[in-house]
Amino acid sequence: WKAWMKSPNRMPAIIVLFSLSFYLVHSFFDFNWYDPSISLIVWGLLGTIGYYGATESYSVSLYDTKRMYQLGLILIIFTISVGILLLAKNISLSIVLKKTAQQYETQGRLESAIEIYEKARDLCSFDPELSYSLGMGYSKLGHLEQARKCLERTIDLVPTSSGAMAVLADLLEHDGKTSEAEEYLRKSIQNYPANHFYYNKLGHFLENHGRIQEALVQYSLAKDLQDKE
């Protein structure tokens, strides 16, 4: 403590320590110490910064270039570490929520499942499975606009998601956007040319719109693939 009071570096170090202390309090109330490595990193940084703050050498000031670089590097590492830990925490929580939502879905509690899927997506917006599950769920409930947005998000995340394209094509066809629907169906075949399902899907679409000869071609291709399986 005496070294701290005499050190020319004490004020900047105290500011950093207060910041870390507030972060610890935030972690306790918001995360309930969900990830113990957060506290370990914080305590390690407290010791390092405490050393700098208690430096008794008056010949070297905190504002010396070398010392500033060192302390700046510590803070950068701390910021990156916290960001990685928070990202890992969000991903792990979204996985737990996704499993819960899947259980609700199998129990027929679709609205509850969608609510939990949405919470999981708020934590991990780049998970295409969450967007796809939401798209399917909203489609079953008749919320077609929300379903379309979720499926489009799935395709943005995974451009080869033929499953999402096939469902999105149904929604677009329902809205009268037949050219866009056909485009997605043909893309689904391009992504998985060995899957007979998508040929049949396109065949049904063409048949529904009076394009019988084109539909027969797709049905024939689908049958050839099924025979090879």
PDB file of C-alpha atoms in Angstrom:
ATOM      1  CA  TRP A   1       0.000   0.000   0.000  1.00  0.00           C
ATOM      2  CA  LYS A   2       2.862   2.361   0.825  1.00  0.00           C
ATOM      3  CA  ALA A   3       4.415   1.614  -2.534  1.00  0.00           C
ATOM      4  CA  TRP A   4       1.110   2.414  -4.175  1.00  0.00           C
ATOM      5  CA  MET A   5       0.803   5.745  -2.405  1.00  0.00           C
ATOM      6  CA  LYS A   6       4.325   6.750  -3.432  1.00  0.00           C
ATOM      7  CA  SER A   7       4.181   5.450  -6.985  1.00  0.00           C
ATOM      8  CA  PRO A   8       3.736   7.998  -9.819  1.00  0.00           C
ATOM      9  CA  ASN A   9       1.714   5.312 -11.621  1.00  0.00           C
ATOM     10  CA  ARG A  10      -0.963   4.871  -8.966  1.00  0.00           C
ATOM     11  CA  MET A  11      -3.815   6.898 -10.493  1.00  0.00           C
ATOM     12  CA  PRO A  12      -3.992   5.195 -13.908  1.00  0.00           C
ATOM     13  CA  ALA A  13      -3.624   1.800 -12.222  1.00  0.00           C
ATOM     14  CA  ILE A  14      -6.391   2.629  -9.722  1.00  0.00           C
ATOM     15  CA  ILE A  15      -8.700   3.611 -12.588  1.00  0.00           C
ATOM     16  CA  VAL A  16      -8.076   0.297 -14.314  1.00  0.00           C
ATOM     17  CA  LEU A  17      -8.602  -1.625 -11.064  1.00  0.00           C
ATOM     18  CA  PHE A  18     -11.918   0.112 -10.481  1.00  0.00           C
ATOM     19  CA  SER A  19     -12.969  -0.773 -14.030  1.00  0.00           C
ATOM     20  CA  LEU A  20     -12.129  -4.419 -13.459  1.00  0.00           C
ATOM     21  CA  SER A  21     -13.945  -4.378 -10.134  1.00  0.00           C
ATOM     22  CA  PHE A  22     -17.089  -3.084 -11.783  1.00  0.00           C
ATOM     23  CA  TYR A  23     -16.738  -5.811 -14.399  1.00  0.00           C
ATOM     24  CA  LEU A  24     -16.569  -8.437 -11.629  1.00  0.00           C
ATOM     25  CA  VAL A  25     -19.736  -7.082 -10.054  1.00  0.00           C
ATOM     26  CA  HIS A  26     -21.430  -7.102 -13.462  1.00  0.00           C
ATOM     27  CA  SER A  27     -20.346 -10.715 -14.021  1.00  0.00           C
ATOM     28  CA  PHE A  28     -21.770 -11.755 -10.673  1.00  0.00           C
ATOM     29  CA  PHE A  29     -25.223 -10.253 -11.206  1.00  0.00           C
ATOM     30  CA  ASP A  30     -25.606 -10.770 -14.947  1.00  0.00           C
ATOM     31  CA  PHE A  31     -23.786 -14.052 -15.601  1.00  0.00           C
ATOM     32  CA  ASN A  32     -23.820 -15.559 -12.084  1.00  0.00           C
ATOM     33  CA  TRP A  33     -20.184 -16.605 -12.662  1.00  0.00           C
ATOM     34  CA  TYR A  34     -21.337 -18.782 -15.537  1.00  0.00           C
ATOM     35  CA  ASP A  35     -17.799 -19.105 -16.807  1.00  0.00           C
ATOM     36  CA  PRO A  36     -15.206 -19.309 -13.969  1.00  0.00           C
ATOM     37  CA  SER A  37     -12.381 -18.546 -16.402  1.00  0.00           C
ATOM     38  CA  ILE A  38     -13.661 -14.952 -16.489  1.00  0.00           C
ATOM     39  CA  SER A  39     -12.756 -14.443 -12.855  1.00  0.00           C
ATOM     40  CA  LEU A  40      -9.400 -16.214 -13.317  1.00  0.00           C
ATOM     41  CA  ILE A  41      -8.411 -13.857 -16.117  1.00  0.00           C
ATOM     42  CA  VAL A  42      -9.537 -10.847 -14.118  1.00  0.00           C
ATOM     43  CA  TRP A  43      -7.525 -11.862 -11.053  1.00  0.00           C
ATOM     44  CA  GLY A  44      -4.448 -12.451 -13.199  1.00  0.00           C
ATOM     45  CA  LEU A  45      -4.768  -8.994 -14.688  1.00  0.00           C
ATOM     46  CA  LEU A  46      -5.314  -7.466 -11.266  1.00  0.00           C
ATOM     47  CA  GLY A  47      -1.970  -8.829 -10.153  1.00  0.00           C
ATOM     48  CA  THR A  48      -0.177  -7.591 -13.269  1.00  0.00           C
ATOM     49  CA  ILE A  49      -1.666  -4.118 -13.138  1.00  0.00           C
ATOM     50  CA  GLY A  50      -1.113  -4.000  -9.385  1.00  0.00           C
ATOM     51  CA  TYR A  51       2.585  -4.554 -10.027  1.00  0.00           C
ATOM     52  CA  TYR A  52       2.709  -1.637 -12.429  1.00  0.00           C
ATOM     53  CA  GLY A  53       0.800   0.556 -10.032  1.00  0.00           C
ATOM     54  CA  ALA A  54       3.179  -0.205  -7.169  1.00  0.00           C
ATOM     55  CA  THR A  55       6.377   0.412  -9.106  1.00  0.00           C
ATOM     56  CA  GLU A  56       8.697   2.422  -6.864  1.00  0.00           C
ATOM     57  CA  SER A  57      11.046   3.522  -9.562  1.00  0.00           C
ATOM     58  CA  TYR A  58      10.713   7.255 -10.084  1.00  0.00           C
ATOM     59  CA  SER A  59      13.033   7.192 -13.066  1.00  0.00           C
ATOM     60  CA  VAL A  60      10.428   5.450 -15.213  1.00  0.00           C
ATOM     61  CA  SER A  61       7.029   7.083 -15.622  1.00  0.00           C
ATOM     62  CA  LEU A  62       3.873   5.376 -16.777  1.00  0.00           C
ATOM     63  CA  TYR A  63       3.896   7.772 -19.670  1.00  0.00           C
ATOM     64  CA  ASP A  64       7.207   6.431 -20.859  1.00  0.00           C
ATOM     65  CA  THR A  65       6.634   4.914 -24.318  1.00  0.00           C
ATOM     66  CA  LYS A  66       7.707   1.390 -23.365  1.00  0.00           C
ATOM     67  CA  ARG A  67       5.500   1.331 -20.266  1.00  0.00           C
ATOM     68  CA  MET A  68       2.506   2.631 -22.221  1.00  0.00           C
ATOM     69  CA  TYR A  69       2.940  -0.065 -24.843  1.00  0.00           C
ATOM     70  CA  GLN A  70       3.126  -2.761 -22.185  1.00  0.00           C
ATOM     71  CA  LEU A  71       0.035  -1.587 -20.335  1.00  0.00           C
ATOM     72  CA  GLY A  72      -1.825  -1.040 -23.600  1.00  0.00           C
ATOM     73  CA  LEU A  73      -0.988  -4.597 -24.661  1.00  0.00           C
ATOM     74  CA  ILE A  74      -2.355  -5.918 -21.373  1.00  0.00           C
ATOM     75  CA  LEU A  75      -5.622  -4.051 -21.857  1.00  0.00           C
ATOM     76  CA  ILE A  76      -5.941  -5.221 -25.468  1.00  0.00           C
ATOM     77  CA  ILE A  77      -5.393  -8.843 -24.429  1.00  0.00           C
ATOM     78  CA  PHE A  78      -7.933  -8.404 -21.650  1.00  0.00           C
ATOM     79  CA  THR A  79     -10.532  -6.939 -24.019  1.00  0.00           C
ATOM     80  CA  ILE A  80     -10.035  -9.715 -26.588  1.00  0.00           C
ATOM     81  CA  SER A  81     -10.173 -12.387 -23.882  1.00  0.00           C
ATOM     82  CA  VAL A  82     -13.410 -11.026 -22.467  1.00  0.00           C
ATOM     83  CA  GLY A  83     -14.910 -10.837 -25.970  1.00  0.00           C
ATOM     84  CA  ILE A  84     -13.974 -14.461 -26.702  1.00  0.00           C
ATOM     85  CA  LEU A  85     -15.339 -15.626 -23.364  1.00  0.00           C
ATOM     86  CA  LEU A  86     -18.619 -13.791 -23.855  1.00  0.00           C
ATOM     87  CA  LEU A  87     -18.950 -15.240 -27.359  1.00  0.00           C
ATOM     88  CA  ALA A  88     -18.264 -18.748 -26.040  1.00  0.00           C
ATOM     89  CA  LYS A  89     -20.797 -18.178 -23.267  1.00  0.00           C
ATOM     90  CA  ASN A  90     -23.463 -17.050 -25.739  1.00  0.00           C
ATOM     91  CA  ILE A  91     -22.817 -20.027 -28.009  1.00  0.00           C
ATOM     92  CA  SER A  92     -23.025 -22.519 -25.141  1.00  0.00           C
ATOM     93  CA  LEU A  93     -26.236 -20.951 -23.839  1.00  0.00           C
ATOM     94  CA  SER A  94     -27.776 -20.975 -27.315  1.00  0.00           C
ATOM     95  CA  ILE A  95     -27.007 -24.699 -27.621  1.00  0.00           C
ATOM     96  CA  VAL A  96     -28.793 -25.382 -24.336  1.00  0.00           C
ATOM     97  CA  LEU A  97     -31.782 -23.289 -25.437  1.00  0.00           C
ATOM     98  CA  LYS A  98     -31.869 -24.981 -28.831  1.00  0.00           C
ATOM     99  CA  LYS A  99     -32.068 -28.428 -27.246  1.00  0.00           C
ATOM    100  CA  THR A 100     -34.889 -27.242 -24.991  1.00  0.00           C
ATOM    101  CA  ALA A 101     -36.751 -25.809 -27.983  1.00  0.00           C
ATOM    102  CA  GLN A 102     -36.336 -29.084 -29.871  1.00  0.00           C
ATOM    103  CA  GLN A 103     -37.854 -30.969 -26.941  1.00  0.00           C
ATOM    104  CA  TYR A 104     -40.813 -28.599 -26.885  1.00  0.00           C
ATOM    105  CA  GLU A 105     -41.218 -29.059 -30.620  1.00  0.00           C
ATOM    106  CA  THR A 106     -41.377 -32.848 -30.319  1.00  0.00           C
ATOM    107  CA  GLN A 107     -44.012 -32.394 -27.598  1.00  0.00           C
ATOM    108  CA  GLY A 108     -46.146 -30.302 -29.943  1.00  0.00           C
ATOM    109  CA  ARG A 109     -45.539 -27.065 -28.045  1.00  0.00           C
ATOM    110  CA  LEU A 110     -44.578 -25.181 -31.175  1.00  0.00           C
ATOM    111  CA  GLU A 111     -45.218 -21.632 -29.968  1.00  0.00           C
ATOM    112  CA  SER A 112     -43.107 -22.207 -26.843  1.00  0.00           C
ATOM    113  CA  ALA A 113     -40.395 -23.760 -29.003  1.00  0.00           C
ATOM    114  CA  ILE A 114     -40.330 -20.720 -31.300  1.00  0.00           C
ATOM    115  CA  GLU A 115     -40.056 -18.381 -28.332  1.00  0.00           C
ATOM    116  CA  ILE A 116     -36.991 -20.257 -27.085  1.00  0.00           C
ATOM    117  CA  TYR A 117     -35.503 -20.496 -30.588  1.00  0.00           C
ATOM    118  CA  GLU A 118     -35.748 -16.707 -30.801  1.00  0.00           C
ATOM    119  CA  LYS A 119     -33.888 -16.318 -27.506  1.00  0.00           C
ATOM    120  CA  ALA A 120     -31.205 -18.695 -28.752  1.00  0.00           C
ATOM    121  CA  ARG A 121     -30.867 -16.757 -32.010  1.00  0.00           C
ATOM    122  CA  ASP A 122     -30.447 -13.503 -30.074  1.00  0.00           C
ATOM    123  CA  LEU A 123     -27.378 -15.098 -28.468  1.00  0.00           C
ATOM    124  CA  CYS A 124     -26.032 -16.729 -31.622  1.00  0.00           C
ATOM    125  CA  SER A 125     -27.399 -15.041 -34.736  1.00  0.00           C
ATOM    126  CA  PHE A 126     -24.949 -16.809 -37.064  1.00  0.00           C
ATOM    127  CA  ASP A 127     -26.292 -20.323 -36.386  1.00  0.00           C
ATOM    128  CA  PRO A 128     -28.138 -21.372 -39.588  1.00  0.00           C
ATOM    129  CA  GLU A 129     -29.898 -24.236 -37.805  1.00  0.00           C
ATOM    130  CA  LEU A 130     -31.695 -21.756 -35.541  1.00  0.00           C
ATOM    131  CA  SER A 131     -32.878 -19.663 -38.494  1.00  0.00           C
ATOM    132  CA  TYR A 132     -34.035 -22.798 -40.329  1.00  0.00           C
ATOM    133  CA  SER A 133     -35.909 -24.140 -37.286  1.00  0.00           C
ATOM    134  CA  LEU A 134     -37.602 -20.771 -36.842  1.00  0.00           C
ATOM    135  CA  GLY A 135     -38.515 -20.674 -40.523  1.00  0.00           C
ATOM    136  CA  MET A 136     -40.105 -24.107 -40.343  1.00  0.00           C
ATOM    137  CA  GLY A 137     -41.903 -23.263 -37.105  1.00  0.00           C
ATOM    138  CA  TYR A 138     -43.332 -19.983 -38.351  1.00  0.00           C
ATOM    139  CA  SER A 139     -44.393 -21.716 -41.572  1.00  0.00           C
ATOM    140  CA  LYS A 140     -46.344 -24.355 -39.616  1.00  0.00           C
ATOM    141  CA  LEU A 141     -48.067 -21.623 -37.600  1.00  0.00           C
ATOM    142  CA  GLY A 142     -49.001 -19.745 -40.769  1.00  0.00           C
ATOM    143  CA  HIS A 143     -46.737 -16.765 -40.078  1.00  0.00           C
ATOM    144  CA  LEU A 144     -45.463 -16.789 -43.632  1.00  0.00           C
ATOM    145  CA  GLU A 145     -43.664 -13.437 -43.710  1.00  0.00           C
ATOM    146  CA  GLN A 146     -41.611 -14.286 -40.631  1.00  0.00           C
ATOM    147  CA  ALA A 147     -40.946 -17.746 -42.039  1.00  0.00           C
ATOM    148  CA  ARG A 148     -39.705 -16.253 -45.303  1.00  0.00           C
ATOM    149  CA  LYS A 149     -37.290 -13.909 -43.509  1.00  0.00           C
ATOM    150  CA  CYS A 150     -35.876 -16.739 -41.398  1.00  0.00           C
ATOM    151  CA  LEU A 151     -35.381 -19.005 -44.412  1.00  0.00           C
ATOM    152  CA  GLU A 152     -33.735 -16.202 -46.381  1.00  0.00           C
ATOM    153  CA  ARG A 153     -31.408 -15.668 -43.424  1.00  0.00           C
ATOM    154  CA  THR A 154     -30.596 -19.387 -43.471  1.00  0.00           C
ATOM    155  CA  ILE A 155     -29.663 -19.187 -47.145  1.00  0.00           C
ATOM    156  CA  ASP A 156     -27.543 -16.090 -46.500  1.00  0.00           C
ATOM    157  CA  LEU A 157     -25.610 -18.062 -43.876  1.00  0.00           C
ATOM    158  CA  VAL A 158     -25.448 -21.280 -45.933  1.00  0.00           C
ATOM    159  CA  PRO A 159     -25.886 -20.566 -49.669  1.00  0.00           C
ATOM    160  CA  THR A 160     -26.118 -24.320 -50.406  1.00  0.00           C
ATOM    161  CA  SER A 161     -29.026 -24.929 -48.026  1.00  0.00           C
ATOM    162  CA  SER A 162     -31.348 -26.693 -50.468  1.00  0.00           C
ATOM    163  CA  GLY A 163     -33.772 -27.646 -47.698  1.00  0.00           C
ATOM    164  CA  ALA A 164     -34.375 -23.988 -46.881  1.00  0.00           C
ATOM    165  CA  MET A 165     -34.661 -23.189 -50.593  1.00  0.00           C
ATOM    166  CA  ALA A 166     -37.334 -25.845 -51.112  1.00  0.00           C
ATOM    167  CA  VAL A 167     -39.465 -24.550 -48.228  1.00  0.00           C
ATOM    168  CA  LEU A 168     -38.921 -20.944 -49.287  1.00  0.00           C
ATOM    169  CA  ALA A 169     -40.044 -21.863 -52.802  1.00  0.00           C
ATOM    170  CA  ASP A 170     -43.370 -23.110 -51.371  1.00  0.00           C
ATOM    171  CA  LEU A 171     -43.869 -19.808 -49.552  1.00  0.00           C
ATOM    172  CA  LEU A 172     -43.030 -17.764 -52.637  1.00  0.00           C
ATOM    173  CA  GLU A 173     -45.375 -19.864 -54.758  1.00  0.00           C
ATOM    174  CA  HIS A 174     -48.112 -19.259 -52.194  1.00  0.00           C
ATOM    175  CA  ASP A 175     -47.498 -15.503 -52.581  1.00  0.00           C
ATOM    176  CA  GLY A 176     -47.722 -15.773 -56.359  1.00  0.00           C
ATOM    177  CA  LYS A 177     -44.005 -15.229 -56.914  1.00  0.00           C
ATOM    178  CA  THR A 178     -43.660 -18.223 -59.201  1.00  0.00           C
ATOM    179  CA  SER A 179     -40.493 -17.148 -61.021  1.00  0.00           C
ATOM    180  CA  GLU A 180     -38.594 -16.688 -57.755  1.00  0.00           C
ATOM    181  CA  ALA A 181     -39.942 -19.996 -56.453  1.00  0.00           C
ATOM    182  CA  GLU A 182     -38.780 -21.829 -59.579  1.00  0.00           C
ATOM    183  CA  GLU A 183     -35.363 -20.189 -59.317  1.00  0.00           C
ATOM    184  CA  TYR A 184     -34.894 -21.488 -55.771  1.00  0.00           C
ATOM    185  CA  LEU A 185     -36.032 -24.985 -56.773  1.00  0.00           C
ATOM    186  CA  ARG A 186     -33.523 -25.095 -59.611  1.00  0.00           C
ATOM    187  CA  LYS A 187     -30.781 -23.831 -57.283  1.00  0.00           C
ATOM    188  CA  SER A 188     -31.606 -26.614 -54.846  1.00  0.00           C
ATOM    189  CA  ILE A 189     -30.992 -29.127 -57.640  1.00  0.00           C
ATOM    190  CA  GLN A 190     -27.710 -27.439 -58.551  1.00  0.00           C
ATOM    191  CA  ASN A 191     -26.579 -27.743 -54.944  1.00  0.00           C
ATOM    192  CA  TYR A 192     -27.543 -31.420 -54.648  1.00  0.00           C
ATOM    193  CA  PRO A 193     -27.828 -32.890 -58.163  1.00  0.00           C
ATOM    194  CA  ALA A 194     -27.800 -36.467 -56.829  1.00  0.00           C
ATOM    195  CA  ASN A 195     -30.867 -36.009 -54.590  1.00  0.00           C
ATOM    196  CA  HIS A 196     -34.089 -37.159 -56.248  1.00  0.00           C
ATOM    197  CA  PHE A 197     -36.261 -35.204 -53.781  1.00  0.00           C
ATOM    198  CA  TYR A 198     -35.490 -31.846 -55.368  1.00  0.00           C
ATOM    199  CA  TYR A 199     -36.230 -33.115 -58.896  1.00  0.00           C
ATOM    200  CA  ASN A 200     -39.612 -34.354 -57.701  1.00  0.00           C
ATOM    201  CA  LYS A 201     -40.198 -31.046 -55.976  1.00  0.00           C
ATOM    202  CA  LEU A 202     -39.521 -29.115 -59.165  1.00  0.00           C
ATOM    203  CA  GLY A 203     -41.644 -31.602 -61.118  1.00  0.00           C
ATOM    204  CA  HIS A 204     -44.637 -31.014 -58.844  1.00  0.00           C
ATOM    205  CA  PHE A 205     -44.169 -27.258 -59.182  1.00  0.00           C
ATOM    206  CA  LEU A 206     -44.069 -27.413 -62.983  1.00  0.00           C
ATOM    207  CA  GLU A 207     -47.076 -29.738 -63.091  1.00  0.00           C
ATOM    208  CA  ASN A 208     -49.078 -27.376 -60.874  1.00  0.00           C
ATOM    209  CA  HIS A 209     -48.450 -24.605 -63.388  1.00  0.00           C
ATOM    210  CA  GLY A 210     -49.427 -26.602 -66.456  1.00  0.00           C
ATOM    211  CA  ARG A 211     -45.911 -27.297 -67.706  1.00  0.00           C
ATOM    212  CA  ILE A 212     -46.504 -31.028 -68.010  1.00  0.00           C
ATOM    213  CA  GLN A 213     -43.710 -31.951 -70.428  1.00  0.00           C
ATOM    214  CA  GLU A 214     -41.095 -30.167 -68.320  1.00  0.00           C
ATOM    215  CA  ALA A 215     -42.493 -31.835 -65.210  1.00  0.00           C
ATOM    216  CA  LEU A 216     -42.196 -35.277 -66.805  1.00  0.00           C
ATOM    217  CA  VAL A 217     -38.517 -34.626 -67.494  1.00  0.00           C
ATOM    218  CA  GLN A 218     -37.918 -33.864 -63.799  1.00  0.00           C
ATOM    219  CA  TYR A 219     -39.893 -36.924 -62.701  1.00  0.00           C
ATOM    220  CA  SER A 220     -37.823 -39.078 -65.051  1.00  0.00           C
ATOM    221  CA  LEU A 221     -34.570 -37.710 -63.649  1.00  0.00           C
ATOM    222  CA  ALA A 222     -35.822 -38.314 -60.113  1.00  0.00           C
ATOM    223  CA  LYS A 223     -36.744 -41.934 -60.962  1.00  0.00           C
ATOM    224  CA  ASP A 224     -33.324 -42.579 -62.503  1.00  0.00           C
ATOM    225  CA  LEU A 225     -31.640 -41.350 -59.313  1.00  0.00           C
ATOM    226  CA  GLN A 226     -33.923 -43.470 -57.135  1.00  0.00           C
ATOM    227  CA  ASP A 227     -33.125 -46.552 -59.211  1.00  0.00           C
ATOM    228  CA  LYS A 228     -29.406 -45.969 -58.667  1.00  0.00           C
ATOM    229  CA  GLU A 229     -29.772 -45.751 -54.898  1.00  0.00           C
TER     230      GLU A 229
END
